[in-house]
Coordinates of C-alpha atoms and ligand atoms in Angstrom, one line a residue:
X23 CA 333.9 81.7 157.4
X24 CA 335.8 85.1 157.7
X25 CA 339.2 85.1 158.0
X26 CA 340.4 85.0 161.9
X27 CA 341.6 88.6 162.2
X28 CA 338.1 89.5 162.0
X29 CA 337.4 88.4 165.3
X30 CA 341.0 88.4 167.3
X31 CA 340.5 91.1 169.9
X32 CA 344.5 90.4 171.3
X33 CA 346.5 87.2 170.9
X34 CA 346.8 86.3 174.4
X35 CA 349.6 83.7 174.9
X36 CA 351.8 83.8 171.7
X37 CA 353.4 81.3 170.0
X38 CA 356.8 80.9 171.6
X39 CA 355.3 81.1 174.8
X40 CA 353.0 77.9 174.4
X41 CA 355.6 75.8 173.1
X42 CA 358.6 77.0 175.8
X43 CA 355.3 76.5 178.9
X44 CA 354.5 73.0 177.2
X45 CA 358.3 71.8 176.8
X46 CA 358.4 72.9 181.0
X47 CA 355.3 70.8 180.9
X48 CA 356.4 67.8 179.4
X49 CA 360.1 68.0 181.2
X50 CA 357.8 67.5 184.8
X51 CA 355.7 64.8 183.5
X52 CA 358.2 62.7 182.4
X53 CA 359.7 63.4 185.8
X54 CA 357.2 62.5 187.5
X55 CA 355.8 59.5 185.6
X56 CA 359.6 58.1 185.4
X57 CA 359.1 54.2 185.7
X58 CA 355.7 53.6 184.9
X59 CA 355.6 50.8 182.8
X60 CA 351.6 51.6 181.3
X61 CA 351.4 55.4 180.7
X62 CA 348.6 56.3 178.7
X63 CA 347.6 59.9 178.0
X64 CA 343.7 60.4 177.6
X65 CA 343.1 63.2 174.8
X66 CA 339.6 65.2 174.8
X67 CA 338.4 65.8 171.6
X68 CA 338.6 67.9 169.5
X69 CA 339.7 71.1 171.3
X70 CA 343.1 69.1 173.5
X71 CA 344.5 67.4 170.0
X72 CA 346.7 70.4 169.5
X73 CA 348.1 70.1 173.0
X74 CA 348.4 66.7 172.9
X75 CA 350.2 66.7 170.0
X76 CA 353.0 68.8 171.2
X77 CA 353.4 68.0 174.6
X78 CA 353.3 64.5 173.8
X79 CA 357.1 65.1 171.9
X80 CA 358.2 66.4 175.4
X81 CA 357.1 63.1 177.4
X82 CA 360.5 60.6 177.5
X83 CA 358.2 58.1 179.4
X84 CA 357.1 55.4 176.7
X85 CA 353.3 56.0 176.9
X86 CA 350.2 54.9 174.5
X87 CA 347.2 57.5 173.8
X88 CA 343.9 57.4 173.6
X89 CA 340.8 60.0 173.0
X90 CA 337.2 60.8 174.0
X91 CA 335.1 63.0 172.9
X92 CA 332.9 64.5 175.4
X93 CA 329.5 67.0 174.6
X94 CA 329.3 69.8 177.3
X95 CA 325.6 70.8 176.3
X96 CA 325.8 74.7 175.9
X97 CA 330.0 74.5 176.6
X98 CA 331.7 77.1 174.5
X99 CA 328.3 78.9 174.3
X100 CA 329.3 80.8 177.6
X101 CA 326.8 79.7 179.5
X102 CA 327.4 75.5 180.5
X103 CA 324.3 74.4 182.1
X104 CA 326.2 71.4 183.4
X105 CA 325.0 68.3 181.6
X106 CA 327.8 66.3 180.1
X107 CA 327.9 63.1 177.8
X108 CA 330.2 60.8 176.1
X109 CA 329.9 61.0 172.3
X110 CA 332.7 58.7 172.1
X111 CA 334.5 56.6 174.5
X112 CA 338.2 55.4 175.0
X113 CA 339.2 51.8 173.1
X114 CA 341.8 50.9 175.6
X115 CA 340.9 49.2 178.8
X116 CA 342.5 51.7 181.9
X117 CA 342.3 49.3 184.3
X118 CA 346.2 49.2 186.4
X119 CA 347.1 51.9 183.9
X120 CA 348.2 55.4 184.6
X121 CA 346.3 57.9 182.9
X122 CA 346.9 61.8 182.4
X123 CA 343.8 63.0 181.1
X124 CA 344.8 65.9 178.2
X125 CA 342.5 68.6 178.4
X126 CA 341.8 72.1 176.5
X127 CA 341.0 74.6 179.1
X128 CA 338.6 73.8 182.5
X129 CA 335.9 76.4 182.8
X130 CA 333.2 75.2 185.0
X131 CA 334.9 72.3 185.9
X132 CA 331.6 70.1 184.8
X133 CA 332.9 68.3 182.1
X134 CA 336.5 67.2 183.8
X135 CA 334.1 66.6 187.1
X136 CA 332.4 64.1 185.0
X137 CA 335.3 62.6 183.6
X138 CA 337.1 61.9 186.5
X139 CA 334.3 60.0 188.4
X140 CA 333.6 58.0 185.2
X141 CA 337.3 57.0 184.3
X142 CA 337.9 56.3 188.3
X143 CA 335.0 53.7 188.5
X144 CA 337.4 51.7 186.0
X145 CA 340.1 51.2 188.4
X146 CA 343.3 52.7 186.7
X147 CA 346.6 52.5 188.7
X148 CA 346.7 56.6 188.7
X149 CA 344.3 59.4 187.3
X150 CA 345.5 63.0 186.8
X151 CA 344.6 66.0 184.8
X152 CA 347.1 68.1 182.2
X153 CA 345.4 70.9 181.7
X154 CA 346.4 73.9 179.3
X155 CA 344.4 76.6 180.1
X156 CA 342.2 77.2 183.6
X157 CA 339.8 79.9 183.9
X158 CA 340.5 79.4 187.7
X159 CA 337.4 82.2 188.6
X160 CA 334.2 80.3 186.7
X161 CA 335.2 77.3 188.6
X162 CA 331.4 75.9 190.2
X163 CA 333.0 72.6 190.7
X164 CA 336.0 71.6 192.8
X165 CA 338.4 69.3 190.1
X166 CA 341.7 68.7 191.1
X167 CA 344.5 69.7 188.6
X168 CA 347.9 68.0 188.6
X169 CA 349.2 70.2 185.7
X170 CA 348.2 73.8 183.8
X171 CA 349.9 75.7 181.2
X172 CA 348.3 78.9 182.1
X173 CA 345.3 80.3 184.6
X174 CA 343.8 82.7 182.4
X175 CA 341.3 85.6 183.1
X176 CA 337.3 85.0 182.4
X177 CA 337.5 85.5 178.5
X178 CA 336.4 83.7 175.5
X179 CA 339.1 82.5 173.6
X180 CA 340.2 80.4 170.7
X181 CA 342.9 79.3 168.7
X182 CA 345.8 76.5 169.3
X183 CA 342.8 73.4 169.4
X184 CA 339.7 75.9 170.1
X185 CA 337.2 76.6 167.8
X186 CA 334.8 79.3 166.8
X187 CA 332.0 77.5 165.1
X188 CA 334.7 74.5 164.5
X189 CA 336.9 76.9 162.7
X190 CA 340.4 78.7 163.7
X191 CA 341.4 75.4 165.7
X192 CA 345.0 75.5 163.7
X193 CA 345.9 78.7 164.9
X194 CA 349.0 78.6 166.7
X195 CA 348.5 80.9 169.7
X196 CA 345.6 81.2 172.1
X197 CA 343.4 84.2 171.0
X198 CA 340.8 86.4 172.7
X199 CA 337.4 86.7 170.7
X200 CA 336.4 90.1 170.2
X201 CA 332.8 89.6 171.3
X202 CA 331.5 93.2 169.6
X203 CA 332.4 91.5 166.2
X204 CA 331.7 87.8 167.0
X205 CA 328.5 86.6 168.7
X206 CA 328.0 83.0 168.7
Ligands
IMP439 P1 333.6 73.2 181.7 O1 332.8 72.0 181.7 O2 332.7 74.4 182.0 O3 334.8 73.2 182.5 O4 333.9 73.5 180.2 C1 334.9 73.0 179.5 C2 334.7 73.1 178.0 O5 334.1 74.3 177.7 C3 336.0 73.1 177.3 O6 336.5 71.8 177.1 C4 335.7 73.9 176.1 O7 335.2 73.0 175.1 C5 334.6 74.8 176.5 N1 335.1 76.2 176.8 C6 335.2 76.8 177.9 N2 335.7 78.1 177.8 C7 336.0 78.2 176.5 C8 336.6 79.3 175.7 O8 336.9 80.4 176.2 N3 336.7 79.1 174.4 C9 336.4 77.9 173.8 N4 335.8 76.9 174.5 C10 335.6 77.0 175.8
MG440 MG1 337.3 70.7 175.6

């Protein structure tokens, strides 16, 4: 694989302003999740681990995580057709629990759609969605978002958790792909 600055058109949200937006995040959830007694925060592999990871240190509430991984067929290809599956499901029984599902960025809405009715039918005490990134305009279905980082325009990006061709998932700011130079 090339190095990244190949295929960086312009870093879109820099480092210092993920980290300050994710702190303002974390300050609010542990607001609002003040007293729960069974937190757990649902991580969706791979592309949310980044996020997770640092918003996690900004959560006072004592809370356990878990993770799923989830396979959008044709997700990050541009062109979602909708069909979802579990590749790998959560360990921890939600039932009574409150959740906060951790996620990447919500394009379609499909996948998180898919999540939510699934993780409902389990019977958790609350369900809600931390989003980082929300590409508000490709939305096809309606999913309700308790928290986002950003709404960002309709363009591919990577960087900070999302991959190009599993690489670049380290970097620490949210890039936009230069499409002329990358076509995946
Ligand atoms: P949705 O089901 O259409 O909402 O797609 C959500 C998934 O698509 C995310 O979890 C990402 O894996 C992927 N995705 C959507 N947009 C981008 C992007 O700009 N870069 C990388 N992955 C993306
Ligand atoms: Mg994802």
């Amino acid at each position: 694989m090339e190095k990244y600055q190949n295929y960086l058109k312009e870093i879109l949200i820099p480092e210092d302003e993920l980290q300050s937006r994710i702190a303002e995040l974390g300050k609010e959830i542990s607001k609002d999740y003040e007293g729960s007694q069974q937190m757990l925060l649902v991580c969706i592999l791979r592309g949310a681990v980044m996020f997770l990871t640092d918003l996690c240190r900004h959560i006072h509430v004592p809370h356990a995580m878990d993770f799923m991984a989830i396979s959008s067929y044709g997700a990050g290809n541009r062109n979602s057709t909708g069909m979802v599956r579990i590749t790998m499901d959560l360990n921890t029984n939600i039932y009574d629990k409150d959740v906060l599902i951790v996620e990447d960025i919500i394009d379609s809405g499909n996948t998180l759609s898919y999540v939510l009715d699934l993780l409902s039918t389990r019977k958790p005490r609350s369900l809600n969605i931390c989003t980082l990134l929300d590409k508000a305009e490709r939305r096809e279905v309606e999913v309700p978002i308790r928290y986002t980082g950003f709404e960002i325009p309709n363009k591919f990006v990577f960087g900070y958790g999302l991959d190009l061709d599993e690489y670049y998932r380290n970097l620490p700011f949210i890039g936009v792909v230069d499409l002329d130079k990358y076509s995946g």
